[in-house]
PDB file of C-alpha atoms in Angstrom:
ATOM      1  CA  UNK A   1      23.663 136.202 -54.555  1.00  0.00           C
ATOM      2  CA  UNK A   2      23.507 136.884 -50.647  1.00  0.00           C
ATOM      3  CA  UNK A   3      19.311 136.292 -49.538  1.00  0.00           C
ATOM      4  CA  UNK A   4      18.185 136.951 -46.325  1.00  0.00           C
ATOM      5  CA  UNK A   5      17.933 134.545 -43.454  1.00  0.00           C
ATOM      6  CA  UNK A   6      14.454 134.186 -43.364  1.00  0.00           C
ATOM      7  CA  UNK A   7      14.191 133.857 -47.285  1.00  0.00           C
ATOM      8  CA  UNK A   8      13.805 130.048 -48.077  1.00  0.00           C
ATOM      9  CA  UNK A   9      13.117 127.828 -51.338  1.00  0.00           C
ATOM     10  CA  UNK A  10      10.850 125.127 -52.303  1.00  0.00           C
ATOM     11  CA  UNK A  11      10.500 122.636 -55.378  1.00  0.00           C
ATOM     12  CA  UNK A  12       7.230 121.203 -54.965  1.00  0.00           C
ATOM     13  CA  UNK A  13       6.181 118.240 -57.151  1.00  0.00           C
ATOM     14  CA  UNK A  14       2.444 117.344 -57.091  1.00  0.00           C
ATOM     15  CA  UNK A  15       0.874 114.200 -58.570  1.00  0.00           C
ATOM     16  CA  UNK A  16      -2.661 112.998 -58.833  1.00  0.00           C
ATOM     17  CA  UNK A  17      -5.571 114.756 -60.808  1.00  0.00           C
ATOM     18  CA  UNK A  18      -3.867 118.144 -61.081  1.00  0.00           C
ATOM     19  CA  UNK A  19      -4.042 118.934 -64.880  1.00  0.00           C
ATOM     20  CA  UNK A  20      -7.011 120.048 -66.321  1.00  0.00           C
ATOM     21  CA  UNK A  21      -8.632 121.481 -62.793  1.00  0.00           C
ATOM     22  CA  UNK A  22      -7.464 124.822 -62.187  1.00  0.00           C
ATOM     23  CA  UNK A  23      -4.331 123.516 -60.337  1.00  0.00           C
ATOM     24  CA  UNK A  24      -1.714 125.684 -61.536  1.00  0.00           C
ATOM     25  CA  UNK A  25      -3.962 129.021 -61.466  1.00  0.00           C
ATOM     26  CA  UNK A  26      -4.892 127.963 -57.743  1.00  0.00           C
ATOM     27  CA  UNK A  27      -1.013 127.871 -57.310  1.00  0.00           C
ATOM     28  CA  UNK A  28      -0.399 131.345 -58.905  1.00  0.00           C
ATOM     29  CA  UNK A  29      -3.046 132.826 -56.627  1.00  0.00           C
ATOM     30  CA  UNK A  30      -1.843 131.303 -53.605  1.00  0.00           C
ATOM     31  CA  UNK A  31       1.688 132.607 -54.388  1.00  0.00           C
ATOM     32  CA  UNK A  32       0.379 135.902 -54.556  1.00  0.00           C
ATOM     33  CA  UNK A  33      -1.443 135.997 -51.459  1.00  0.00           C
ATOM     34  CA  UNK A  34       1.612 134.641 -49.513  1.00  0.00           C
ATOM     35  CA  UNK A  35       3.960 136.976 -51.440  1.00  0.00           C
ATOM     36  CA  UNK A  36       5.978 134.272 -52.920  1.00  0.00           C
ATOM     37  CA  UNK A  37       8.179 134.306 -56.049  1.00  0.00           C
ATOM     38  CA  UNK A  38       8.907 131.696 -58.681  1.00  0.00           C
ATOM     39  CA  UNK A  39       6.761 129.490 -61.030  1.00  0.00           C
ATOM     40  CA  UNK A  40       4.381 126.917 -61.710  1.00  0.00           C
ATOM     41  CA  UNK A  41       3.868 124.665 -64.418  1.00  0.00           C
ATOM     42  CA  UNK A  42       2.490 121.290 -65.939  1.00  0.00           C
ATOM     43  CA  UNK A  43       4.994 118.611 -66.485  1.00  0.00           C
ATOM     44  CA  UNK A  44       4.158 115.112 -67.894  1.00  0.00           C
ATOM     45  CA  UNK A  45       4.599 113.699 -64.565  1.00  0.00           C
ATOM     46  CA  UNK A  46       2.169 116.302 -62.829  1.00  0.00           C
ATOM     47  CA  UNK A  47       2.744 119.935 -61.468  1.00  0.00           C
ATOM     48  CA  UNK A  48       5.945 121.294 -60.479  1.00  0.00           C
ATOM     49  CA  UNK A  49       6.831 124.494 -58.501  1.00  0.00           C
ATOM     50  CA  UNK A  50       9.640 126.372 -57.258  1.00  0.00           C
ATOM     51  CA  UNK A  51       8.753 128.593 -54.763  1.00  0.00           C
ATOM     52  CA  UNK A  52      10.535 131.526 -52.742  1.00  0.00           C
ATOM     53  CA  UNK A  53      10.233 133.736 -50.102  1.00  0.00           C
ATOM     54  CA  UNK A  54       9.306 134.151 -46.352  1.00  0.00           C
ATOM     55  CA  UNK A  55       9.621 130.955 -44.785  1.00  0.00           C
ATOM     56  CA  UNK A  56       6.518 131.360 -42.767  1.00  0.00           C
ATOM     57  CA  UNK A  57       4.910 132.279 -45.856  1.00  0.00           C
ATOM     58  CA  UNK A  58       5.895 129.679 -47.650  1.00  0.00           C
ATOM     59  CA  UNK A  59       5.181 127.076 -45.072  1.00  0.00           C
ATOM     60  CA  UNK A  60       1.553 128.122 -45.162  1.00  0.00           C
ATOM     61  CA  UNK A  61       1.507 128.260 -48.814  1.00  0.00           C
ATOM     62  CA  UNK A  62       2.751 124.573 -49.222  1.00  0.00           C
ATOM     63  CA  UNK A  63       0.194 123.492 -46.140  1.00  0.00           C
ATOM     64  CA  UNK A  64      -2.636 125.126 -48.283  1.00  0.00           C
ATOM     65  CA  UNK A  65      -1.642 122.884 -51.772  1.00  0.00           C
ATOM     66  CA  UNK A  66      -2.515 120.329 -50.015  1.00  0.00           C
ATOM     67  CA  UNK A  67      -5.398 121.390 -47.332  1.00  0.00           C
ATOM     68  CA  UNK A  68      -7.296 123.474 -49.871  1.00  0.00           C
ATOM     69  CA  UNK A  69      -6.691 122.263 -53.613  1.00  0.00           C
ATOM     70  CA  UNK A  70      -9.054 122.998 -55.933  1.00  0.00           C
ATOM     71  CA  UNK A  71     -12.667 121.532 -55.903  1.00  0.00           C
ATOM     72  CA  UNK A  72     -11.896 118.924 -58.539  1.00  0.00           C
ATOM     73  CA  UNK A  73      -7.945 118.250 -58.123  1.00  0.00           C
ATOM     74  CA  UNK A  74      -7.238 114.798 -56.490  1.00  0.00           C
ATOM     75  CA  UNK A  75      -3.728 115.015 -54.799  1.00  0.00           C
ATOM     76  CA  UNK A  76      -2.012 111.486 -54.665  1.00  0.00           C
ATOM     77  CA  UNK A  77       1.571 112.564 -53.289  1.00  0.00           C
ATOM     78  CA  UNK A  78       3.295 115.976 -52.558  1.00  0.00           C
ATOM     79  CA  UNK A  79       7.149 115.901 -52.149  1.00  0.00           C
ATOM     80  CA  UNK A  80       8.610 119.176 -50.908  1.00  0.00           C
ATOM     81  CA  UNK A  81      12.149 119.733 -51.330  1.00  0.00           C
ATOM     82  CA  UNK A  82      14.295 122.758 -49.745  1.00  0.00           C
ATOM     83  CA  UNK A  83      16.311 124.591 -52.693  1.00  0.00           C
ATOM     84  CA  UNK A  84      18.464 127.666 -52.651  1.00  0.00           C
ATOM     85  CA  UNK A  85      16.316 130.772 -53.283  1.00  0.00           C
ATOM     86  CA  UNK A  86      16.893 131.979 -57.137  1.00  0.00           C
ATOM     87  CA  UNK A  87      15.675 135.282 -56.336  1.00  0.00           C
ATOM     88  CA  UNK A  88      13.286 135.196 -58.628  1.00  0.00           C
ATOM     89  CA  UNK A  89      11.313 138.945 -59.422  1.00  0.00           C
ATOM     90  CA  UNK A  90       7.566 137.325 -59.805  1.00  0.00           C
ATOM     91  CA  UNK A  91       5.428 134.372 -59.753  1.00  0.00           C
ATOM     92  CA  UNK A  92       4.503 133.052 -62.957  1.00  0.00           C
ATOM     93  CA  UNK A  93       2.656 130.129 -64.879  1.00  0.00           C
ATOM     94  CA  UNK A  94       5.734 128.705 -67.223  1.00  0.00           C
ATOM     95  CA  UNK A  95       5.351 126.847 -70.438  1.00  0.00           C
ATOM     96  CA  UNK A  96       4.539 123.362 -69.900  1.00  0.00           C
ATOM     97  CA  UNK A  97       7.387 120.578 -69.695  1.00  0.00           C
ATOM     98  CA  UNK A  98       6.965 117.009 -71.206  1.00  0.00           C
ATOM     99  CA  UNK A  99      10.768 115.902 -70.012  1.00  0.00           C
ATOM    100  CA  UNK A 100       9.325 113.501 -67.307  1.00  0.00           C
ATOM    101  CA  UNK A 101       7.817 110.057 -67.464  1.00  0.00           C
ATOM    102  CA  UNK A 102       4.410 110.126 -68.411  1.00  0.00           C
ATOM    103  CA  UNK A 103       2.452 109.518 -65.249  1.00  0.00           C
ATOM    104  CA  UNK A 104       0.174 112.103 -64.536  1.00  0.00           C
ATOM    105  CA  UNK A 105      -3.430 111.114 -64.392  1.00  0.00           C
ATOM    106  CA  UNK A 106      -6.211 112.837 -66.692  1.00  0.00           C
ATOM    107  CA  UNK A 107      -9.029 114.092 -64.902  1.00  0.00           C
ATOM    108  CA  UNK A 108     -12.428 112.771 -66.314  1.00  0.00           C
ATOM    109  CA  UNK A 109     -15.082 115.341 -68.248  1.00  0.00           C
ATOM    110  CA  UNK A 110     -16.282 116.988 -65.635  1.00  0.00           C
ATOM    111  CA  UNK A 111     -20.613 118.436 -65.551  1.00  0.00           C
ATOM    112  CA  UNK A 112     -21.559 121.735 -66.151  1.00  0.00           C
ATOM    113  CA  UNK A 113     -20.963 124.053 -62.779  1.00  0.00           C
ATOM    114  CA  UNK A 114     -23.217 125.932 -61.081  1.00  0.00           C
ATOM    115  CA  UNK A 115     -21.674 129.305 -62.233  1.00  0.00           C
ATOM    116  CA  UNK A 116     -21.520 128.178 -65.631  1.00  0.00           C
ATOM    117  CA  UNK A 117     -25.094 126.835 -65.357  1.00  0.00           C
ATOM    118  CA  UNK A 118     -26.198 130.218 -64.577  1.00  0.00           C
ATOM    119  CA  UNK A 119     -24.456 132.378 -67.415  1.00  0.00           C
ATOM    120  CA  UNK A 120     -26.141 130.024 -69.756  1.00  0.00           C
ATOM    121  CA  UNK A 121     -29.516 130.469 -68.326  1.00  0.00           C
ATOM    122  CA  UNK A 122     -28.915 134.503 -67.896  1.00  0.00           C
ATOM    123  CA  UNK A 123     -30.651 135.850 -70.851  1.00  0.00           C
ATOM    124  CA  UNK A 124     -28.413 138.922 -70.320  1.00  0.00           C
ATOM    125  CA  UNK A 125     -25.355 137.088 -70.720  1.00  0.00           C
ATOM    126  CA  UNK A 126     -23.040 136.591 -73.241  1.00  0.00           C
ATOM    127  CA  UNK A 127     -22.927 133.002 -73.128  1.00  0.00           C
ATOM    128  CA  UNK A 128     -27.148 132.557 -72.658  1.00  0.00           C
ATOM    129  CA  UNK A 129     -27.858 129.386 -74.529  1.00  0.00           C
ATOM    130  CA  UNK A 130     -24.417 128.541 -75.325  1.00  0.00           C
ATOM    131  CA  UNK A 131     -24.082 124.785 -74.528  1.00  0.00           C
ATOM    132  CA  UNK A 132     -20.343 124.672 -74.709  1.00  0.00           C
ATOM    133  CA  UNK A 133     -19.525 126.948 -71.263  1.00  0.00           C
ATOM    134  CA  UNK A 134     -16.884 125.513 -69.410  1.00  0.00           C
ATOM    135  CA  UNK A 135     -14.111 127.007 -66.837  1.00  0.00           C
ATOM    136  CA  UNK A 136     -11.689 125.352 -64.828  1.00  0.00           C
ATOM    137  CA  UNK A 137     -14.015 123.465 -62.305  1.00  0.00           C
ATOM    138  CA  UNK A 138     -15.853 121.737 -65.338  1.00  0.00           C
ATOM    139  CA  UNK A 139     -16.198 120.857 -68.967  1.00  0.00           C
ATOM    140  CA  UNK A 140     -14.380 118.456 -70.965  1.00  0.00           C
ATOM    141  CA  UNK A 141     -10.960 117.131 -70.208  1.00  0.00           C
ATOM    142  CA  UNK A 142     -10.505 113.249 -70.883  1.00  0.00           C
ATOM    143  CA  UNK A 143     -12.541 113.526 -74.156  1.00  0.00           C
ATOM    144  CA  UNK A 144     -10.414 116.287 -75.845  1.00  0.00           C
ATOM    145  CA  UNK A 145      -6.945 115.566 -74.642  1.00  0.00           C
ATOM    146  CA  UNK A 146      -4.518 114.451 -77.165  1.00  0.00           C
ATOM    147  CA  UNK A 147      -1.158 114.339 -75.045  1.00  0.00           C
ATOM    148  CA  UNK A 148       0.316 115.258 -71.685  1.00  0.00           C
ATOM    149  CA  UNK A 149       1.231 117.552 -70.298  1.00  0.00           C
ATOM    150  CA  UNK A 150      -2.618 119.122 -70.395  1.00  0.00           C
ATOM    151  CA  UNK A 151      -2.416 122.295 -72.299  1.00  0.00           C
ATOM    152  CA  UNK A 152      -4.701 123.865 -75.010  1.00  0.00           C
ATOM    153  CA  UNK A 153      -2.477 122.890 -77.423  1.00  0.00           C
ATOM    154  CA  UNK A 154      -2.403 119.282 -76.377  1.00  0.00           C
ATOM    155  CA  UNK A 155      -6.355 119.082 -77.144  1.00  0.00           C
ATOM    156  CA  UNK A 156      -8.663 118.928 -79.522  1.00  0.00           C
ATOM    157  CA  UNK A 157      -9.208 122.738 -78.863  1.00  0.00           C
ATOM    158  CA  UNK A 158      -5.883 123.786 -80.429  1.00  0.00           C
ATOM    159  CA  UNK A 159      -7.060 124.948 -83.647  1.00  0.00           C
ATOM    160  CA  UNK A 160      -9.822 127.724 -82.624  1.00  0.00           C
ATOM    161  CA  UNK A 161      -8.819 130.779 -81.689  1.00  0.00           C
ATOM    162  CA  UNK A 162     -10.258 132.358 -78.657  1.00  0.00           C
ATOM    163  CA  UNK A 163     -11.994 135.738 -79.189  1.00  0.00           C
ATOM    164  CA  UNK A 164     -10.778 138.908 -77.502  1.00  0.00           C
ATOM    165  CA  UNK A 165     -13.200 138.538 -74.353  1.00  0.00           C
ATOM    166  CA  UNK A 166     -12.647 134.806 -73.717  1.00  0.00           C
ATOM    167  CA  UNK A 167      -8.727 135.715 -74.254  1.00  0.00           C
ATOM    168  CA  UNK A 168      -8.989 138.210 -71.681  1.00  0.00           C
ATOM    169  CA  UNK A 169     -10.619 135.669 -69.129  1.00  0.00           C
ATOM    170  CA  UNK A 170      -7.844 133.125 -69.725  1.00  0.00           C
ATOM    171  CA  UNK A 171      -5.374 135.788 -68.803  1.00  0.00           C
ATOM    172  CA  UNK A 172      -6.866 137.384 -65.983  1.00  0.00           C
ATOM    173  CA  UNK A 173      -5.801 135.626 -62.553  1.00  0.00           C
ATOM    174  CA  UNK A 174      -8.683 136.598 -60.882  1.00  0.00           C
ATOM    175  CA  UNK A 175     -11.074 134.761 -62.928  1.00  0.00           C
ATOM    176  CA  UNK A 176     -12.421 131.083 -62.798  1.00  0.00           C
ATOM    177  CA  UNK A 177     -11.604 130.986 -66.285  1.00  0.00           C
ATOM    178  CA  UNK A 178      -7.896 131.698 -66.174  1.00  0.00           C
ATOM    179  CA  UNK A 179      -5.705 128.963 -67.844  1.00  0.00           C
ATOM    180  CA  UNK A 180      -8.996 127.129 -68.615  1.00  0.00           C
ATOM    181  CA  UNK A 181      -7.353 124.784 -71.303  1.00  0.00           C
ATOM    182  CA  UNK A 182     -11.207 123.391 -72.833  1.00  0.00           C
TER     183      UNK A 182
END
């Protein structure tokens, strides 16, 4: 496959507290902002990204990953390697991979954020008075995880089916509950 001269590819491995903090949704939104193609996934070692696109956009994307992470993320290392672009057609969040050594750091439980507090206290909100409200910025993490990588299927929440409205929020890339695992 012949690629344009200004098209490049990166494989990016990020380690630290990068699971259960909205990192994959953050990567997804940044990739779309910079018009990149590829994928992101949780691994048992952290977060793995393959992205391709315009080299200037790719470099800005990589810089923003480190300089502007989600609020609860703590990046311990970021390894960037050049790869051949594969001709991806879109950017996706892939199913997690637990083939790596289990070295990922798990986030502690996080106190309810201001946005969730507003919802719980608003009598017109569907979450009014609901004590277990959470999003990618708050809620249980450490106390509900059973194994890594951190995905809903690896938590004590796995047996609970989301209602259709919660599922829509979970699937919406523009929502703060996009891929929220608790």
